[in-house]
Coordinates of C-alpha atoms in Angstrom, one line a residue:
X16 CA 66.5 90.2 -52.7
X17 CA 66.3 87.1 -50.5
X18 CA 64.4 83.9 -52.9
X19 CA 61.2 84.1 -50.6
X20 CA 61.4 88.0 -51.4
X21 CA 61.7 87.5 -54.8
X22 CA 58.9 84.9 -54.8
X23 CA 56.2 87.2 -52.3
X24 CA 56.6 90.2 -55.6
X25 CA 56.6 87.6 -58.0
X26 CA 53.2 86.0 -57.2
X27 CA 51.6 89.4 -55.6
X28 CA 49.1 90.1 -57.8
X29 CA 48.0 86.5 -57.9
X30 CA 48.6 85.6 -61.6
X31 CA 52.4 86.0 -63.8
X32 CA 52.0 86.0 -67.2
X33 CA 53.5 83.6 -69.6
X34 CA 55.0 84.7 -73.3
X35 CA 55.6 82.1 -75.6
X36 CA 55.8 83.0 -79.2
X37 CA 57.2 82.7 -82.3
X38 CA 59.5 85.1 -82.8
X39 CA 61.7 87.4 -80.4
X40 CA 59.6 90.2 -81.7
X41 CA 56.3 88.8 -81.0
X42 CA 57.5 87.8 -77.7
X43 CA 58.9 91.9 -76.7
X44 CA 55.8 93.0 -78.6
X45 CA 53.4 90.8 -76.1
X46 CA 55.7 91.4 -72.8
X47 CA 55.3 95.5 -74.0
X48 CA 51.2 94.9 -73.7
X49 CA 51.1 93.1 -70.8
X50 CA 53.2 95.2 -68.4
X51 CA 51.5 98.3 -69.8
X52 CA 48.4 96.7 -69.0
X53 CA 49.5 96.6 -64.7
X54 CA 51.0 93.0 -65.3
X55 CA 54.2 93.1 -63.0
X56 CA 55.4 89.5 -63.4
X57 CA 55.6 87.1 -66.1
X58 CA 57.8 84.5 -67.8
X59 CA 59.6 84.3 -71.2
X60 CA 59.4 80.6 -72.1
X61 CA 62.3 78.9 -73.1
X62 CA 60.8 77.7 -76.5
X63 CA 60.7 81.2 -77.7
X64 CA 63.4 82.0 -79.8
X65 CA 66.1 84.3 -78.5
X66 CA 64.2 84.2 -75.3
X67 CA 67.1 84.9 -73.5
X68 CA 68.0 87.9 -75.0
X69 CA 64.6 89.0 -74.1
X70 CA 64.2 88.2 -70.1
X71 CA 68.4 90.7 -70.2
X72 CA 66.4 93.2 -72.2
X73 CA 63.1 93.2 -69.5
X74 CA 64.9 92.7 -66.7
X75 CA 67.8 95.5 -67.2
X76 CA 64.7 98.0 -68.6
X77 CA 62.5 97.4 -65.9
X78 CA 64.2 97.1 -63.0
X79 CA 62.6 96.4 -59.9
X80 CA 59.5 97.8 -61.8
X81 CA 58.4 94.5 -62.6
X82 CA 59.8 90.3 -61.7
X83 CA 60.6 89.1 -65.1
X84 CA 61.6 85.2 -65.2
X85 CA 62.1 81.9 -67.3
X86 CA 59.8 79.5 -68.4
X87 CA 60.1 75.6 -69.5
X88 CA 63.4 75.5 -68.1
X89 CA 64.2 71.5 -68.0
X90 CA 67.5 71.0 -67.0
X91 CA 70.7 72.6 -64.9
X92 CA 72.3 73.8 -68.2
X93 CA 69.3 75.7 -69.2
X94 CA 68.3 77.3 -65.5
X95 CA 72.0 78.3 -65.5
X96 CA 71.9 80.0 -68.3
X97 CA 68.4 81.8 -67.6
X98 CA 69.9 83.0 -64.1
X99 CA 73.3 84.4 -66.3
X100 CA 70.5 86.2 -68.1
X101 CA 69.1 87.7 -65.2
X102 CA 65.9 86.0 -64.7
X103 CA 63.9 86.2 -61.4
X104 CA 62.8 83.1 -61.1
X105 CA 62.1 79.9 -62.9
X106 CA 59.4 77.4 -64.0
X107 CA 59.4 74.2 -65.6
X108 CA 56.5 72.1 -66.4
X109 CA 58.2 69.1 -64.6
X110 CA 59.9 68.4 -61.6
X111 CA 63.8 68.0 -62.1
X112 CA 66.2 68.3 -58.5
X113 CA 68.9 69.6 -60.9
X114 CA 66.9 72.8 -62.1
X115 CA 65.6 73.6 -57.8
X116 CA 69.3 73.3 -57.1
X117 CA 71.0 75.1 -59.9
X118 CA 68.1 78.0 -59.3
X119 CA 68.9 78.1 -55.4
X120 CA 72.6 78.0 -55.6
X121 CA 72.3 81.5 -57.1
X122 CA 69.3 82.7 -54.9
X123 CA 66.8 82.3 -57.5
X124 CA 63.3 80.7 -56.5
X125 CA 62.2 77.7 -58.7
X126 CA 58.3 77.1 -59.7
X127 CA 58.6 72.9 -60.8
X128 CA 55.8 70.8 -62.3
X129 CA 53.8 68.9 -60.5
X130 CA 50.3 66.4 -61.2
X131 CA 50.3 64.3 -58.9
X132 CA 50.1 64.4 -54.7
X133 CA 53.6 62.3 -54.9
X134 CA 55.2 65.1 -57.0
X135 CA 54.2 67.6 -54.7
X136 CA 55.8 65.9 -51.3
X137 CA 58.5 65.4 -53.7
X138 CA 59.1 69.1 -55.0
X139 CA 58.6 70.5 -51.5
X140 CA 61.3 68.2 -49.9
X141 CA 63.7 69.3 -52.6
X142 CA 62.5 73.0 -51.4
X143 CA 60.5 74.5 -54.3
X144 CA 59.3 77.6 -54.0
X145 CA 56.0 77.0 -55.5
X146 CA 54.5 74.2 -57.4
X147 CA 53.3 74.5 -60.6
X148 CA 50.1 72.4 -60.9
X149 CA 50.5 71.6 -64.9
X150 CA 48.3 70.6 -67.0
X151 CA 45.4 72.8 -64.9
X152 CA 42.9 71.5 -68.0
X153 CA 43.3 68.3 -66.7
X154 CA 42.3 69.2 -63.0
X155 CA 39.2 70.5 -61.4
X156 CA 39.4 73.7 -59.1
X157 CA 38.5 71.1 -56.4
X158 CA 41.8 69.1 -56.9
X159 CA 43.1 71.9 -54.9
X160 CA 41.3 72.1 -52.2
X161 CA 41.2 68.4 -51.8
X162 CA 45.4 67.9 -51.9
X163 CA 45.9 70.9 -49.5
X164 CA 43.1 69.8 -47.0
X165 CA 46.1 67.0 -46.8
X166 CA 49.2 68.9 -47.8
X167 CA 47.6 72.8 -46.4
X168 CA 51.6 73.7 -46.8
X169 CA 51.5 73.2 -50.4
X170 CA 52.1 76.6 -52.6
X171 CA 49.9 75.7 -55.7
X172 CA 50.0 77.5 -59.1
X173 CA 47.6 76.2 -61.8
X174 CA 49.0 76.8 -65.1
X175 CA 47.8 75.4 -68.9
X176 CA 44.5 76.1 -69.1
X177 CA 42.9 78.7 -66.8
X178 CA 40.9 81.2 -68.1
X179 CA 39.6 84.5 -66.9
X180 CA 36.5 83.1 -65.7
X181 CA 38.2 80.2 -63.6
X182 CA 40.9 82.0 -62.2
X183 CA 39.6 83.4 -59.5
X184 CA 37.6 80.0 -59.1
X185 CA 40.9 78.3 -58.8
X186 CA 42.2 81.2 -56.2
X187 CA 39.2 80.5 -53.9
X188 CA 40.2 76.7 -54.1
X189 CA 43.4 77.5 -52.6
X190 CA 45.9 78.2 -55.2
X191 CA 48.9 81.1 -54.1
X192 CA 48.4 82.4 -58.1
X193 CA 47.5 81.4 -61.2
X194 CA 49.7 81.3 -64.8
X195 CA 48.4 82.4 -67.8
X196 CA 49.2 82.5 -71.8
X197 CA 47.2 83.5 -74.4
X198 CA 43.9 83.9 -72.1
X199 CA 45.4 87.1 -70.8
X200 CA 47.7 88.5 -73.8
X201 CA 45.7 87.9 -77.1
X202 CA 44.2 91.0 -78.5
X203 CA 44.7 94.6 -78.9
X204 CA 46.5 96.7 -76.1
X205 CA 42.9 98.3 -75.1
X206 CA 41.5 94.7 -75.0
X207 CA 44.7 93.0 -72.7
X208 CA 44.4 96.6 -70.4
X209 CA 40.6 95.8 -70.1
X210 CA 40.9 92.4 -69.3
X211 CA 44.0 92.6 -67.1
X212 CA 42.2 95.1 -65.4
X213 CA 38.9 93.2 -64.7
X214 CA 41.3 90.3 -64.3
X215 CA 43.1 91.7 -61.4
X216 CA 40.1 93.0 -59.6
X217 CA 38.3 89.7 -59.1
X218 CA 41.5 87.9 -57.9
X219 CA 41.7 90.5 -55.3
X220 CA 38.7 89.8 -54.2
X221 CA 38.9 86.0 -54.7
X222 CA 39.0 84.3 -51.2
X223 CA 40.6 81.1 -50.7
X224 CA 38.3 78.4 -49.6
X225 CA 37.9 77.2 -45.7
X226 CA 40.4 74.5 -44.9
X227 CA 39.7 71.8 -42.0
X228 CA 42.1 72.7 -39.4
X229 CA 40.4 70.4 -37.3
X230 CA 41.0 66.8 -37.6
X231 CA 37.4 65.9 -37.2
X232 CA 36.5 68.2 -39.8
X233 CA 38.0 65.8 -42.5
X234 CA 35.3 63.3 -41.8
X235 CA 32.2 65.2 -41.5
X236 CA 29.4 64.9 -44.1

């Protein structure tokens, strides 16, 4: 699959999980939950131990069934050594040239970190995929739609922070998807499955947000 293939299924349902744990058998454990539960993308953080091991095992189970990738990937040694493992894609909660171009040399799309309207000019010239707006708790849904009325080209993905009850909120400010942790996998299987569910059903229906595509609709009051 071409990178922009790869990144359409990745982002389709709106929102890729994000497993972080403890152990490599929490981390399986969680994955299990969430798939079952109609999740089809997520990330295995790179702070989880044996992470690797687990985004081989997902990816060679699953298939094209589901777009498995790696999280908190900092630097070209590490994004190498995700892509070996057979990850999807990659995200990283800051915005290093080294991981964007180790992920692209091998066809891989690249989700960097970005806070700031500087960082995101920045991560689209070196040709990120997405942009992963991290910390979201420390942003308003509006901070959204107020950078893309200037920068409408930028793919946003609010990560850190969003809930179940502002995702959709931060979909209808103009963000491509959302990423969530523990919001979406804590609990029970019946409890992630019901809230996946429910989840999933209001992002469909989430619609982004009017932007100006008239100049003179920037200054009116």
């Amino acid at each position: 699959m071409y990178r922009w293939e790869i990144t359409r299924a990745a982002l389709a349902q709106r929102v890729f999980a994000i497993v972080r744990c403890t152990t490599y058998d929490e981390a399986s454990a969680t994955a299990d939950t969430l798939l079952s539960a109609g999740i089809t993308s997520l990330e295995i953080s790179l702070t989880t131990p044996f992470a690797l091991e687990a985004v081989t095992t997902l990816t060679r189970e699953l298939g094209e069934d589901a777009v498995i990738g790696a999280g908190t990937v900092l630097d070209a040694a590490s994004a190498r050594m995700a892509v070996d493992a057979g990850a999807r894609f990659l995200v990283s909660p800051s915005l290093d040239a080294e991981v964007i171009r180790t992920g692209h040399r091998y066809g891989i799309p690249v989700f960097p970190g970005v806070s700031t309207p500087t960082e995101v000019v920045r991560a689209l010239e070196l040709g990120a995929d997405a942009l992963k707006l991290f910390p979201a708790s420390a942003h308003h849904p509006s901070w959204i739609r107020d950078v893309r009325a200037a920068l409408p080209q930028a793919p946003l993905l609010p990560t850190g922070g969003v809930t179940t009850e502002n995702a959709p909120d931060w979909i209808a400010a103009g963000a491509v998807a959302v990423g969530m942790g523990s919001a979406l996998s804590e609990g029970d299987r019946d409890t992630v499955a019901k809230r996946a569910a429910d989840l999933l059903a209001r992002l469909a229906e989430a619609t982004p947000d009017h932007l100006p595509t008239d100049p003179a609709e920037l200054y009116d009051d």
